[in-house]
Tab-separated table of C-alpha atoms and ligand atoms in Angstrom:
chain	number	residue	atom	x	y	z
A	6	UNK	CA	84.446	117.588	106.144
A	7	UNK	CA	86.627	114.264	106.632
A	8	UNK	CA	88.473	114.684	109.922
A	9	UNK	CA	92.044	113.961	110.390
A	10	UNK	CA	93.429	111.301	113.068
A	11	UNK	CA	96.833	111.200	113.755
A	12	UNK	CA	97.627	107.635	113.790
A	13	UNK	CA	99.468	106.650	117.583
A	14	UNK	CA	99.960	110.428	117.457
A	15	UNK	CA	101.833	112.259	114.676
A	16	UNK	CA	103.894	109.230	114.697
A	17	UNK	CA	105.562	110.553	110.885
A	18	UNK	CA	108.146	112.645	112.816
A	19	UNK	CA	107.724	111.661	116.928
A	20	UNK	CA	108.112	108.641	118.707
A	21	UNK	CA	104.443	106.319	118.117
A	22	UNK	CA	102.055	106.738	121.152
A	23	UNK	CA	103.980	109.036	123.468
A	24	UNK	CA	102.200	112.607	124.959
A	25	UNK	CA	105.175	114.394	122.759
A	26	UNK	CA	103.170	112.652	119.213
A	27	UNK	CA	99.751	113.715	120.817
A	28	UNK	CA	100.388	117.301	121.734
A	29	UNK	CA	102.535	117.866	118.165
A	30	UNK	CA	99.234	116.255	116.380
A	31	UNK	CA	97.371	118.283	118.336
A	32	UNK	CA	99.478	121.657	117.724
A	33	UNK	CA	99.183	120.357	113.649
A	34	UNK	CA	95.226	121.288	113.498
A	35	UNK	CA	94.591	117.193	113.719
A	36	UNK	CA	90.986	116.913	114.109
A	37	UNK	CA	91.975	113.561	116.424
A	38	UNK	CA	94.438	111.381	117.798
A	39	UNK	CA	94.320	107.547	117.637
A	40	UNK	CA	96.133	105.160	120.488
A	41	UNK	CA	96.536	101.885	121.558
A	42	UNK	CA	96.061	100.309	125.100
A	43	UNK	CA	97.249	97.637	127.185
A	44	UNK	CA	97.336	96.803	130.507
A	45	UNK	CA	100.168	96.765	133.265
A	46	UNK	CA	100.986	94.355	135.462
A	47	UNK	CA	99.025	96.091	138.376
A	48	UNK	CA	96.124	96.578	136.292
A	49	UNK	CA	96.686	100.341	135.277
A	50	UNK	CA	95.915	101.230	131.193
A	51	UNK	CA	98.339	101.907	129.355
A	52	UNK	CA	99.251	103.631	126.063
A	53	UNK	CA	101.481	101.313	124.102
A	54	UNK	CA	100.691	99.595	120.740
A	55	UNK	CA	102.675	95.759	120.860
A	56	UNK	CA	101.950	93.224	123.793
A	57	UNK	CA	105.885	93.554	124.530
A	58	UNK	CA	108.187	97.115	125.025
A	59	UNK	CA	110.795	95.388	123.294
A	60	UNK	CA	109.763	97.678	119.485
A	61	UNK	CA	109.121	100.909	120.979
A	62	UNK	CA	111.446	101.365	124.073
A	63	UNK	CA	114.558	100.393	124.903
A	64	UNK	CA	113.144	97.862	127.812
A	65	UNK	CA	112.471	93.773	127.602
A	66	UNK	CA	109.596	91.791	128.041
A	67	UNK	CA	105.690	91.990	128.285
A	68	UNK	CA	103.583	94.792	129.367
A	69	UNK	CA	101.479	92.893	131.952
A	70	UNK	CA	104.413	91.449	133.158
A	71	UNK	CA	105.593	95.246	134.205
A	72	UNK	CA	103.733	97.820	136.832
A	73	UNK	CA	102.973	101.424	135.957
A	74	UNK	CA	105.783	102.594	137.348
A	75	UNK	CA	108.468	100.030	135.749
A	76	UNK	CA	106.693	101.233	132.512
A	77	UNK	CA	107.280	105.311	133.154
A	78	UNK	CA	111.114	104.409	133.765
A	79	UNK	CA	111.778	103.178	130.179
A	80	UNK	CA	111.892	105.515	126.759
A	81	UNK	CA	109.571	105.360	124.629
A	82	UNK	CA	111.715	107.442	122.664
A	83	UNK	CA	114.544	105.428	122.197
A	84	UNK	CA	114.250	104.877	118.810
A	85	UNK	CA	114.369	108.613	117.941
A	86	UNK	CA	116.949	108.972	120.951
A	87	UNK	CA	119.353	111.489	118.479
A	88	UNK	CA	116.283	114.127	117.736
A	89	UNK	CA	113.766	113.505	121.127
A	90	UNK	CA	114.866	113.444	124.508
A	91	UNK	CA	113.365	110.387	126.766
A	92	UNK	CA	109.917	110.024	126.386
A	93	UNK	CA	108.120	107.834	128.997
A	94	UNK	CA	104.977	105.314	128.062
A	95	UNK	CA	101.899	106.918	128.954
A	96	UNK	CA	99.119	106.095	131.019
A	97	UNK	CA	95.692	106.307	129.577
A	98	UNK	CA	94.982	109.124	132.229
A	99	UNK	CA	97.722	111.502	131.207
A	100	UNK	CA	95.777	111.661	127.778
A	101	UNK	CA	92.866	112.015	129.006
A	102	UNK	CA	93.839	114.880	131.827
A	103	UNK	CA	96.087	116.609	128.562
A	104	UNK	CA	92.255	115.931	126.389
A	105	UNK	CA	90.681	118.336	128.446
A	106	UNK	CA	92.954	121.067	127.721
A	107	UNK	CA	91.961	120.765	124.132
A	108	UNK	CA	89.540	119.749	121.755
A	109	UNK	CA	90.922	116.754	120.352
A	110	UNK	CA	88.917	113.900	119.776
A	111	UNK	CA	90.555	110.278	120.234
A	112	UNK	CA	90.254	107.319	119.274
A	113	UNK	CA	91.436	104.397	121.768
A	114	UNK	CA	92.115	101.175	119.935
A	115	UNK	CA	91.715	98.656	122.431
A	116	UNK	CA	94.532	95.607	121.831
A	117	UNK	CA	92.865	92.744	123.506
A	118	UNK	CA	92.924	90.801	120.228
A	119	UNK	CA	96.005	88.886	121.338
A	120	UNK	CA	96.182	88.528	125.189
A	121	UNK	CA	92.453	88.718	126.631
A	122	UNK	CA	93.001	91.377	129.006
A	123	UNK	CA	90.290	90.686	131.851
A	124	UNK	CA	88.548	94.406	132.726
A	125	UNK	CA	89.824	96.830	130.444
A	126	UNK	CA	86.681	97.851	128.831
A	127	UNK	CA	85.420	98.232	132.729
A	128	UNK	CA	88.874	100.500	133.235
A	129	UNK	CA	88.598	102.601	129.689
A	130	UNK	CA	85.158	103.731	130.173
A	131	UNK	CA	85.514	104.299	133.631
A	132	UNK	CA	88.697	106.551	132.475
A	133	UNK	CA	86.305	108.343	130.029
A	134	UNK	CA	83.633	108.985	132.192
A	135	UNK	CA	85.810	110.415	134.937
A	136	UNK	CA	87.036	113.004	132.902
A	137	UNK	CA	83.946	113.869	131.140
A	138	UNK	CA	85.051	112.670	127.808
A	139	UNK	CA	82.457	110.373	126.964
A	140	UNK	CA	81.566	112.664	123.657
A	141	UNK	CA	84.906	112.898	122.458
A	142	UNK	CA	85.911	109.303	122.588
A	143	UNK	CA	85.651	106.582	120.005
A	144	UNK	CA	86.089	103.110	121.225
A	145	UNK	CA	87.638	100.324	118.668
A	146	UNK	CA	88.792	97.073	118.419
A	147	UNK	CA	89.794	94.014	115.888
A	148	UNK	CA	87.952	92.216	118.962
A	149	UNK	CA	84.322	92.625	118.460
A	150	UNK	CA	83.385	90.679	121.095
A	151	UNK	CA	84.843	93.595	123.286
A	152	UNK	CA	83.266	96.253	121.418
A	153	UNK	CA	79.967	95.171	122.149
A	154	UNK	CA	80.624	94.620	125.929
A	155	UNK	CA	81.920	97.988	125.578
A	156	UNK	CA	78.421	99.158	124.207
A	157	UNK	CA	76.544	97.614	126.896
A	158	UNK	CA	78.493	99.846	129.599
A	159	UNK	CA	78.520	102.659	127.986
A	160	UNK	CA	75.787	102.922	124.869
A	161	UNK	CA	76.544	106.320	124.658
A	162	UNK	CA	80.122	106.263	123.552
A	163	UNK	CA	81.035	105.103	119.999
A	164	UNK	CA	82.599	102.277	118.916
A	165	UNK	CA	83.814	101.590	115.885
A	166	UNK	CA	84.727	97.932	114.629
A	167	UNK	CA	88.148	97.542	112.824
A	168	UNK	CA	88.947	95.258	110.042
A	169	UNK	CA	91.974	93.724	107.842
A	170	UNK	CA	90.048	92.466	105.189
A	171	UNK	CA	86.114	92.455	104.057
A	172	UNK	CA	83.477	91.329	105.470
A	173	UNK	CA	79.998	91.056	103.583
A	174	UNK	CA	77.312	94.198	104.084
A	175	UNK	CA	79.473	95.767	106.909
A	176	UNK	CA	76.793	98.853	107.436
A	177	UNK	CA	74.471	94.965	108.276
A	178	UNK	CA	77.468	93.477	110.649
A	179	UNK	CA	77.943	97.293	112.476
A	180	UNK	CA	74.355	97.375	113.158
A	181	UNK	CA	73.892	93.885	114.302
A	182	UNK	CA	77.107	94.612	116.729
A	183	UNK	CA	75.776	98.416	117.662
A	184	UNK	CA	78.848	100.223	116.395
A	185	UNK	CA	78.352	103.361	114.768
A	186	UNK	CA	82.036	103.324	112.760
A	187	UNK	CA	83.895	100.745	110.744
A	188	UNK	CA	87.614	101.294	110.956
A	189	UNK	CA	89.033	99.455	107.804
A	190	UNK	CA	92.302	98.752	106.260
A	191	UNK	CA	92.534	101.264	103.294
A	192	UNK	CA	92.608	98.765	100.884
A	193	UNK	CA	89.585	96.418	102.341
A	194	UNK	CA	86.762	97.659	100.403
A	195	UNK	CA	86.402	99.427	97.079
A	196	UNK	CA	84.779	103.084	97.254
A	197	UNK	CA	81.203	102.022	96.100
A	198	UNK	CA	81.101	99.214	99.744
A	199	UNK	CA	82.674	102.721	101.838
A	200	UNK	CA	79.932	105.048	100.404
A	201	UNK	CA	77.570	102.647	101.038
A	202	UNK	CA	78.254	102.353	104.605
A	203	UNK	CA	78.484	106.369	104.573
A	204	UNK	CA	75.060	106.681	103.274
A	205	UNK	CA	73.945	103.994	106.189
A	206	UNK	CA	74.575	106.263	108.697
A	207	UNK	CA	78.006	104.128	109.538
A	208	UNK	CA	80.812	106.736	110.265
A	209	UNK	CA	84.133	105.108	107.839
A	210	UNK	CA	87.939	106.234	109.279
A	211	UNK	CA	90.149	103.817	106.860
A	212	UNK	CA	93.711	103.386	107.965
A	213	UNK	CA	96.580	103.619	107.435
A	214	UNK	CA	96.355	106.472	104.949
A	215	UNK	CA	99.476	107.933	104.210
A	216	UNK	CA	99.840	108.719	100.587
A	217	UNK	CA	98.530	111.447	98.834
A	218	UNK	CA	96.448	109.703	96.058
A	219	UNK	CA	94.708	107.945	98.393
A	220	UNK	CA	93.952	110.956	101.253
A	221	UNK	CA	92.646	112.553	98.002
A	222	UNK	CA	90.297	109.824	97.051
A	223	UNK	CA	89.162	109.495	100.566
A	224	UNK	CA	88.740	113.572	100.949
A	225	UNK	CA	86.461	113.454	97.439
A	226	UNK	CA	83.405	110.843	99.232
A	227	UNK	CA	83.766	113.011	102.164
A	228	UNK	CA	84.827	109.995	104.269
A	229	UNK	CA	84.108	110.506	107.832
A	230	UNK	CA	87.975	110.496	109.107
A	231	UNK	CA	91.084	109.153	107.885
A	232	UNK	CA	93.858	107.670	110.180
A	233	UNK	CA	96.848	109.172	109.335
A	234	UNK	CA	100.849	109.073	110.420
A	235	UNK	CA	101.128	112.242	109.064
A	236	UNK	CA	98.305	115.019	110.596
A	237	UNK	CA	100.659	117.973	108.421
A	238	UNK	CA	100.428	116.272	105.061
A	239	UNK	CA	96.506	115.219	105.455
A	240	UNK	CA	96.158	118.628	106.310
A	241	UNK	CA	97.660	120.508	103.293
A	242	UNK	CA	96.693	118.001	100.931
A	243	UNK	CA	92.844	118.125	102.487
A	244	UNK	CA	93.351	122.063	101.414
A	245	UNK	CA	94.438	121.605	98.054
A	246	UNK	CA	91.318	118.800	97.692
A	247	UNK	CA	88.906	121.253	98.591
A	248	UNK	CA	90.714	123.995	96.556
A	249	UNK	CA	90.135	122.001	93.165
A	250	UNK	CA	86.699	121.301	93.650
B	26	G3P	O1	93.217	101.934	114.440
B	26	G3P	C1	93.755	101.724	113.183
B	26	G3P	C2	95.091	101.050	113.248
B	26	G3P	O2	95.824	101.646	114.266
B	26	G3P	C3	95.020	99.580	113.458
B	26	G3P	O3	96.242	98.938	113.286
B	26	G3P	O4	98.321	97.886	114.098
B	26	G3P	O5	98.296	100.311	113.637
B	26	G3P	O6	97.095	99.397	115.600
B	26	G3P	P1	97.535	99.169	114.193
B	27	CA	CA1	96.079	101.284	116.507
């Protein structure tokens, strides 16, 4: 059965990539939760999605240019400041600490695509290993040359390549980088390329997949996951799928 990520939580209706959008996802029946990273200023990992707070909070400036704890004061809620009450940026350890009070499986997108952040495989896996997570965890990145550094630390955890656009034989370009998922745009690659790299073994989570029509289609080749804003509508429409088979 295709499992449902919540896409920087169940970002639909909560502010994106705060504990509050992990926990609701969670509460949903989300199979997973996906999240971004970035790194602080003092080196700690972070859960935000844009090199700058400026989108999401109502702070200025980059993330590496603030510590962990200049990062906690500002609201990551801001946005949604009439319906939530402050919500603080979270480190990558509060989700993992809240992970093992759950079953949730996650899926942490590294974002050194833009700024090269020096060590944060190192400081993810080390994260993952420390709390015992190591099963649960899918590691991905538009930066491949990170996901195979991540491999070589840690074979055992998954990684999963992500993509805007095609590339040729990707079940070929995942095994020649050792990733066991490809992580494409939902509109990359017709169904034919995606069942392809389903019957290769190659685990497919397209995102972002948001409309019904396509959560059906994806649902009816028994996709691996999708990555979803919305874990409530995945869910019922995942129902009614199955229902009309
Ligand atoms: O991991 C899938 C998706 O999150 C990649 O794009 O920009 O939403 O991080 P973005
Ligand atoms: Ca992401």
């Amino acid at each position: 059965m295709t499992q449902i990520f919540a896409h920087r939580g169940y970002s639909a209706k909560y502010p994106e990539n705060t504990m509050l959008a992990f926990r609701e996802a969670e509460k949903a029946g989300a199979h997973g939760i996906e999240l971004d990273v970035q790194l602080s200023k003092d080196g700690e990992v972070v859960v935000i999605h844009d090199e700058k707070v400026n989108r999401t909070t109502n702070g200025k400036g980059y993330v590496q240019g603030l510590t962990l704890k200049e990062l906690q004061r500002l609201d990551a809620g801001y946005h949604m400041k009439t319906i939530v009450k402050k919500q603080p940026i979270p480190s990558l350890r509060d989700v993992l600490e809240w992970m093992t009070t759950t079953e949730v499986l996650c899926n942490i997108e590294l974002k050194n695509n833009v700024l090269q952040y020096e060590g944060m495989e190192e400081k993810v896996i080390s994260l993952v290993w420390e709390y015992g997570l190591s099963e649960r965890v899918i590691i991905s990145s538009f930066n491949h040359y990170s996901l195979v550094k991540s491999y070589r630390i840690a074979p055992e955890v998954e990684t999963a390549a992500l993509f805007g656009n095609a590339v040729y034989m990707p079940w070929v370009y995942a095994q020649s980088i050792r990733a066991r998922g490809i992580h494409p745009k939902y509109t990359a690659y017709p169904i034919e390329i995606l069942q392809k790299l389903l019957e290769n073994g190659v685990a497919v989570r397209p995102y972002t997949v948001n409309k019904e029509k396509d959560m059906e289609k994806f649902f009816r080749i028994n996709c691996s996951s999708i990555i979803t804003d919305d874990p409530v509508l995945a869910l019922k429409v995942q129902k009614k799928t199955s229902l009309g088979k």
